[in-house]
Amino acid sequence: MWKYIGTKECNDFLLSLHLIDEKKEKEYIQLLYIISNRIKSNYNIFKIKKRSGGYRTIYEPKPLLKHIQRKILQNVLMERKTSSYAKAYCQGIPLKENAIPHVRKAKILKLDIENFFENISFLEVYHTCFPIEYYPKSVGMLLAYLCTYDDHLPQGAPTSSYISNLVMKSFDEELGNWCEKKDISYTRYSDDMTFSGDFEPSIVISKVRKMLGKLGLTLNDKKTHVISKSCCQVVTGMVVNQKVQVPLSYRKKIRQEMYYIQRYGLDSHLKRMKIQNKNEYINSLMGKIGYVLQINQEDQEFQNYQSYIQKIRQC
């Protein structure tokens, strides 16, 4: 379709995507190409510590590039559907949806994809998200450059999460269909894959390893876990043995804080805990209570906590 179009048609196509607010056509096009050619200078890079040890590299795009990436996400990428097995980064899908399929299962298998974003390449992004069937080649290449860093997906860019789901769509569909035939529930939350049912874990692990290998991806064997129903089964931070629930330890900590607040008063509690910023503490506590209610809306105890803190806020 795009084989015989010229520069003007490509530029018109780029203009139609409304990636930046520049109204002059020449400046609009030039700015996009300047940023794509200097992509490394348009990121701030830092490391954050992982709970499991080691560090994760975060690539934070500078304001203009972040604005462009958000426009690419809204105006280009979100027109494409992701797999129903992918539960992360999908608009309107709460975290709880990744846990529901695994409630009351005999066995849960958790697998992790090693260096997930770093191993999704520029060419995979280009061919999957901006293919020649839908975009002029020069436009597709430009969009791919604007969404990648040094030949990989940068973790921290607004586009990376949704792109990862598009890249993994065929994988998710093939693996999901294979699991359904074996009565195994499967979901993927970014680099975390969860399987549940009554099955032999080694068979699933072998299948996943082969499929990932075709994509140039590997399993992080250190994060492979099999959890029987006799143990506390946790999926993306939620207990699923009987119903989807926030872990008891998380709820007990909130109960403890609410006990001291209700018995001794908020100011006394803050003094005892040596907390100086009252508003910051209240917002944090409300966030924790809200998370519990997001997972279980009918929890009367935490509804009462929420109402109590709201009244304190109004005083």
Short mmCIF file of C-alpha atoms in Angstrom, two decimals:
data_model
loop_
_atom_site.label_atom_id
_atom_site.label_comp_id
_atom_site.label_asym_id
_atom_site.label_seq_id
_atom_site.Cartn_x
_atom_site.Cartn_y
_atom_site.Cartn_z
CA MET A 1 0.00 0.00 0.00
CA TRP A 2 2.81 2.42 0.96
CA LYS A 3 5.32 1.31 -1.68
CA TYR A 4 4.91 4.24 -4.06
CA ILE A 5 4.22 7.16 -1.75
CA GLY A 6 6.64 10.04 -1.42
CA THR A 7 8.01 12.29 1.29
CA LYS A 8 4.98 14.58 1.32
CA GLU A 9 2.57 11.70 1.91
CA CYS A 10 4.75 10.37 4.73
CA ASN A 11 4.87 13.79 6.35
CA ASP A 12 1.11 14.17 6.01
CA PHE A 13 0.71 10.80 7.73
CA LEU A 14 2.95 11.91 10.60
CA LEU A 15 1.01 15.15 10.95
CA SER A 16 -2.24 13.19 11.19
CA LEU A 17 -0.98 11.45 14.34
CA HIS A 18 -0.90 14.75 16.31
CA LEU A 19 2.16 13.78 18.34
CA ILE A 20 3.14 17.31 19.34
CA ASP A 21 1.41 20.68 19.48
CA GLU A 22 3.67 22.40 16.92
CA LYS A 23 1.37 23.78 14.20
CA LYS A 24 4.00 24.52 11.57
CA GLU A 25 4.44 21.44 9.41
CA LYS A 26 8.19 21.84 8.82
CA GLU A 27 9.03 22.40 12.49
CA TYR A 28 6.75 19.48 13.53
CA ILE A 29 8.54 17.02 11.27
CA GLN A 30 12.03 18.34 12.07
CA LEU A 31 11.46 18.14 15.81
CA LEU A 32 10.34 14.50 15.67
CA TYR A 33 13.43 13.50 13.68
CA ILE A 34 15.78 15.53 15.88
CA ILE A 35 14.48 13.78 19.02
CA SER A 36 14.64 10.32 17.41
CA ASN A 37 18.25 10.94 16.32
CA ARG A 38 19.25 12.08 19.82
CA ILE A 39 17.19 9.58 21.76
CA LYS A 40 19.78 8.87 24.47
CA SER A 41 20.03 12.52 25.46
CA ASN A 42 16.25 12.59 25.97
CA TYR A 43 16.26 10.20 28.93
CA ASN A 44 17.21 10.43 32.59
CA ILE A 45 18.50 7.05 33.75
CA PHE A 46 18.58 5.83 37.34
CA LYS A 47 18.47 2.59 39.31
CA ILE A 48 16.04 1.46 42.00
CA LYS A 49 16.58 -1.42 44.39
CA LYS A 50 14.54 -4.57 43.85
CA ARG A 51 12.86 -6.30 46.78
CA SER A 52 14.42 -9.56 45.58
CA GLY A 53 17.90 -8.03 45.50
CA GLY A 54 19.89 -6.23 42.84
CA TYR A 55 18.80 -3.13 40.95
CA ARG A 56 16.34 -2.27 38.19
CA THR A 57 17.31 0.35 35.60
CA ILE A 58 14.60 2.95 34.96
CA TYR A 59 14.63 5.12 31.85
CA GLU A 60 12.61 8.27 32.45
CA PRO A 61 11.96 10.23 29.24
CA LYS A 62 12.35 13.99 29.40
CA PRO A 63 9.14 16.04 29.18
CA LEU A 64 8.85 16.49 25.40
CA LEU A 65 9.68 12.88 24.59
CA LYS A 66 7.30 11.70 27.33
CA HIS A 67 4.55 13.86 25.78
CA ILE A 68 5.23 12.35 22.34
CA GLN A 69 5.22 8.80 23.74
CA ARG A 70 1.91 9.40 25.50
CA LYS A 71 0.45 10.61 22.20
CA ILE A 72 1.81 7.51 20.42
CA LEU A 73 0.18 5.38 23.12
CA GLN A 74 -3.19 7.16 22.86
CA ASN A 75 -3.35 7.85 19.12
CA VAL A 76 -1.56 4.82 17.70
CA LEU A 77 -0.93 1.87 19.99
CA MET A 78 -4.23 1.63 21.88
CA GLU A 79 -6.09 1.05 18.63
CA ARG A 80 -4.55 -2.44 18.73
CA LYS A 81 -5.99 -5.06 21.08
CA THR A 82 -3.85 -7.08 23.46
CA SER A 83 -4.50 -10.68 24.54
CA SER A 84 -7.12 -11.40 27.18
CA TYR A 85 -4.43 -13.39 29.04
CA ALA A 86 -2.36 -10.20 29.53
CA LYS A 87 -3.57 -8.44 32.67
CA ALA A 88 -1.01 -5.66 33.18
CA TYR A 89 -1.15 -2.18 31.68
CA CYS A 90 -4.60 -2.69 30.15
CA GLN A 91 -7.04 0.17 30.56
CA GLY A 92 -10.01 -0.71 32.74
CA ILE A 93 -8.53 -4.00 34.00
CA PRO A 94 -7.86 -3.87 37.77
CA LEU A 95 -5.01 -5.78 39.41
CA LYS A 96 -7.57 -8.16 40.92
CA GLU A 97 -8.29 -9.60 37.44
CA ASN A 98 -4.88 -11.26 37.41
CA ALA A 99 -5.71 -13.18 40.60
CA ILE A 100 -9.34 -14.22 40.01
CA PRO A 101 -8.58 -17.10 37.57
CA HIS A 102 -6.34 -18.74 40.19
CA VAL A 103 -8.73 -18.87 43.16
CA ARG A 104 -9.17 -22.24 44.95
CA LYS A 105 -6.76 -24.17 42.73
CA ALA A 106 -4.87 -27.30 43.72
CA LYS A 107 -1.55 -25.92 42.55
CA ILE A 108 -0.06 -22.62 41.40
CA LEU A 109 3.06 -22.30 39.25
CA LYS A 110 4.75 -18.89 39.04
CA LEU A 111 7.32 -18.17 36.34
CA ASP A 112 9.34 -15.04 35.61
CA ILE A 113 10.76 -13.81 32.30
CA GLU A 114 14.37 -12.70 32.75
CA ASN A 115 15.24 -9.10 31.75
CA PHE A 116 11.87 -8.80 30.01
CA PHE A 117 11.96 -5.23 28.65
CA GLU A 118 15.68 -5.30 27.87
CA ASN A 119 15.20 -8.34 25.62
CA ILE A 120 12.41 -6.88 23.46
CA SER A 121 14.34 -5.48 20.49
CA PHE A 122 13.86 -2.52 18.17
CA LEU A 123 13.00 -4.84 15.25
CA GLU A 124 10.35 -6.65 17.31
CA VAL A 125 8.80 -3.30 18.22
CA TYR A 126 8.90 -2.13 14.60
CA HIS A 127 7.48 -5.31 13.04
CA THR A 128 4.83 -5.85 15.72
CA CYS A 129 3.62 -2.32 16.42
CA PHE A 130 4.38 -0.25 13.33
CA PRO A 131 4.44 -2.75 10.42
CA ILE A 132 4.62 -1.77 6.74
CA GLU A 133 1.04 -3.02 6.26
CA TYR A 134 -0.26 -0.08 8.29
CA TYR A 135 2.50 2.55 8.26
CA PRO A 136 4.87 3.96 5.63
CA LYS A 137 8.28 2.46 6.36
CA SER A 138 9.90 5.78 7.28
CA VAL A 139 7.02 6.58 9.65
CA GLY A 140 7.06 3.15 11.27
CA MET A 141 10.82 3.31 11.79
CA LEU A 142 10.57 6.79 13.30
CA LEU A 143 7.84 5.70 15.72
CA ALA A 144 9.88 2.64 16.72
CA TYR A 145 12.96 4.82 17.39
CA LEU A 146 10.84 7.15 19.54
CA CYS A 147 9.71 4.17 21.64
CA THR A 148 13.04 2.36 22.10
CA TYR A 149 16.45 3.02 23.63
CA ASP A 150 19.67 1.39 22.44
CA ASP A 151 17.79 -1.42 20.62
CA HIS A 152 15.43 -2.34 23.46
CA LEU A 153 12.28 -1.25 25.27
CA PRO A 154 13.12 1.25 28.02
CA GLN A 155 11.38 0.41 31.29
CA GLY A 156 9.85 3.70 32.41
CA ALA A 157 8.63 5.03 29.06
CA PRO A 158 4.80 5.42 28.81
CA THR A 159 4.72 3.27 25.66
CA SER A 160 6.84 0.32 26.82
CA SER A 161 4.26 -1.57 28.85
CA TYR A 162 1.58 -1.59 26.15
CA ILE A 163 4.15 -2.41 23.47
CA SER A 164 5.31 -5.41 25.52
CA ASN A 165 1.74 -6.74 25.55
CA LEU A 166 1.45 -6.32 21.76
CA VAL A 167 4.79 -8.09 21.22
CA MET A 168 3.65 -10.95 23.49
CA LYS A 169 0.12 -11.24 22.05
CA SER A 170 0.77 -14.27 19.79
CA PHE A 171 2.72 -15.94 22.60
CA ASP A 172 -0.12 -15.36 25.08
CA GLU A 173 -2.78 -16.66 22.69
CA GLU A 174 -0.86 -19.82 21.77
CA LEU A 175 0.09 -20.60 25.37
CA GLY A 176 -3.37 -19.72 26.68
CA ASN A 177 -5.08 -22.03 24.19
CA TRP A 178 -2.65 -24.84 25.04
CA CYS A 179 -3.39 -24.36 28.76
CA GLU A 180 -7.16 -24.32 28.26
CA LYS A 181 -7.02 -27.71 26.54
CA LYS A 182 -5.27 -29.05 29.64
CA ASP A 183 -7.65 -27.32 32.07
CA ILE A 184 -4.92 -24.98 33.30
CA SER A 185 -5.61 -21.32 34.04
CA TYR A 186 -2.99 -18.92 32.66
CA THR A 187 -2.41 -15.17 33.07
CA ARG A 188 0.58 -12.93 32.48
CA TYR A 189 1.25 -9.72 34.40
CA SER A 190 4.20 -8.10 32.62
CA ASP A 191 7.12 -10.52 33.16
CA ASP A 192 5.21 -12.65 35.74
CA MET A 193 3.36 -15.70 34.42
CA THR A 194 0.92 -17.61 36.62
CA PHE A 195 -0.54 -21.07 36.00
CA SER A 196 -3.04 -22.87 38.22
CA GLY A 197 -4.92 -26.16 38.32
CA ASP A 198 -4.00 -29.81 38.73
CA PHE A 199 -1.02 -30.42 36.44
CA GLU A 200 2.61 -31.47 36.26
CA PRO A 201 4.71 -28.26 36.58
CA SER A 202 7.69 -29.62 34.63
CA ILE A 203 5.53 -30.05 31.50
CA VAL A 204 4.37 -26.42 31.65
CA ILE A 205 7.89 -25.14 32.36
CA SER A 206 9.28 -27.05 29.36
CA LYS A 207 6.53 -25.71 27.08
CA VAL A 208 7.06 -22.11 28.22
CA ARG A 209 10.84 -22.35 27.94
CA LYS A 210 10.61 -23.50 24.30
CA MET A 211 8.09 -20.82 23.38
CA LEU A 212 10.09 -18.04 25.01
CA GLY A 213 13.24 -19.26 23.27
CA LYS A 214 11.63 -18.53 19.89
CA LEU A 215 11.26 -14.89 21.01
CA GLY A 216 14.81 -14.66 22.32
CA LEU A 217 13.52 -14.67 25.91
CA THR A 218 14.47 -16.90 28.84
CA LEU A 219 13.08 -17.92 32.21
CA ASN A 220 14.58 -16.64 35.44
CA ASP A 221 14.78 -20.04 37.15
CA LYS A 222 15.50 -18.42 40.53
CA LYS A 223 11.93 -17.09 40.52
CA THR A 224 10.18 -20.34 39.63
CA HIS A 225 7.78 -21.32 42.42
CA VAL A 226 5.21 -24.10 42.84
CA ILE A 227 2.65 -23.49 45.62
CA SER A 228 0.20 -26.15 46.78
CA LYS A 229 -3.22 -25.36 48.25
CA SER A 230 -1.93 -26.29 51.73
CA CYS A 231 0.30 -23.17 51.64
CA CYS A 232 -0.53 -19.50 51.31
CA GLN A 233 -1.04 -18.99 47.58
CA VAL A 234 -0.21 -15.40 46.57
CA VAL A 235 -0.68 -13.99 43.06
CA THR A 236 0.53 -10.43 42.37
CA GLY A 237 0.30 -9.62 46.07
CA MET A 238 -3.13 -11.18 46.69
CA VAL A 239 -4.02 -14.37 48.53
CA VAL A 240 -6.17 -16.71 46.38
CA ASN A 241 -6.61 -19.87 48.48
CA GLN A 242 -10.34 -19.31 49.10
CA LYS A 243 -11.06 -15.88 47.62
CA VAL A 244 -9.09 -12.92 46.37
CA GLN A 245 -7.89 -11.12 49.47
CA VAL A 246 -5.11 -8.78 50.58
CA PRO A 247 -2.59 -10.71 52.74
CA LEU A 248 -3.43 -10.92 56.45
CA SER A 249 -0.15 -9.24 57.46
CA TYR A 250 -1.06 -6.16 55.37
CA ARG A 251 -4.54 -5.91 56.89
CA LYS A 252 -3.23 -6.48 60.45
CA LYS A 253 -0.82 -3.57 60.13
CA ILE A 254 -3.68 -1.25 59.13
CA ARG A 255 -5.82 -2.58 62.00
CA GLN A 256 -3.01 -1.82 64.42
CA GLU A 257 -2.68 1.75 63.18
CA MET A 258 -6.43 2.30 63.32
CA TYR A 259 -6.57 0.91 66.88
CA TYR A 260 -4.05 3.48 68.16
CA ILE A 261 -5.69 6.33 66.22
CA GLN A 262 -9.17 5.50 67.52
CA ARG A 263 -8.06 4.90 71.11
CA TYR A 264 -5.50 7.67 71.63
CA GLY A 265 -6.25 10.13 68.84
CA LEU A 266 -4.38 10.88 65.63
CA ASP A 267 -2.03 13.51 67.08
CA SER A 268 -0.96 11.23 69.92
CA HIS A 269 -0.37 8.38 67.47
CA LEU A 270 1.73 10.58 65.18
CA LYS A 271 3.81 11.80 68.15
CA ARG A 272 4.37 8.25 69.33
CA MET A 273 5.45 7.18 65.81
CA LYS A 274 7.57 10.34 65.40
CA ILE A 275 5.70 11.27 62.24
CA GLN A 276 5.78 14.99 61.45
CA ASN A 277 3.79 15.27 58.21
CA LYS A 278 0.17 14.63 59.17
CA ASN A 279 -1.32 15.05 55.67
CA GLU A 280 1.22 12.75 54.09
CA TYR A 281 0.50 10.08 56.71
CA ILE A 282 -3.29 10.34 56.28
CA ASN A 283 -2.99 10.13 52.49
CA SER A 284 -0.77 7.08 52.80
CA LEU A 285 -3.14 5.35 55.23
CA MET A 286 -6.14 6.14 53.02
CA GLY A 287 -4.26 4.65 50.08
CA LYS A 288 -3.66 1.41 52.00
CA ILE A 289 -7.31 1.20 53.08
CA GLY A 290 -8.41 1.98 49.53
CA TYR A 291 -6.26 -0.85 48.21
CA VAL A 292 -7.96 -3.35 50.54
CA LEU A 293 -11.38 -2.10 49.41
CA GLN A 294 -10.34 -2.24 45.77
CA ILE A 295 -9.73 -5.95 46.21
CA ASN A 296 -12.76 -6.57 48.45
CA GLN A 297 -15.39 -3.83 48.15
CA GLU A 298 -17.71 -5.52 50.66
CA ASP A 299 -15.25 -5.43 53.58
CA GLN A 300 -17.35 -3.60 56.20
CA GLU A 301 -14.45 -3.26 58.63
CA PHE A 302 -12.33 -1.33 56.14
CA GLN A 303 -15.31 0.68 54.93
CA ASN A 304 -15.63 1.88 58.53
CA TYR A 305 -11.92 2.72 58.64
CA GLN A 306 -12.28 4.72 55.44
CA SER A 307 -15.24 6.69 56.82
CA TYR A 308 -13.38 7.37 60.09
CA ILE A 309 -10.30 8.76 58.33
CA GLN A 310 -12.46 10.84 55.99
CA LYS A 311 -14.05 12.50 59.04
CA ILE A 312 -10.58 13.24 60.47
CA ARG A 313 -9.63 14.87 57.17
CA GLN A 314 -12.60 17.22 57.39
CA CYS A 315 -11.73 18.44 60.90
#
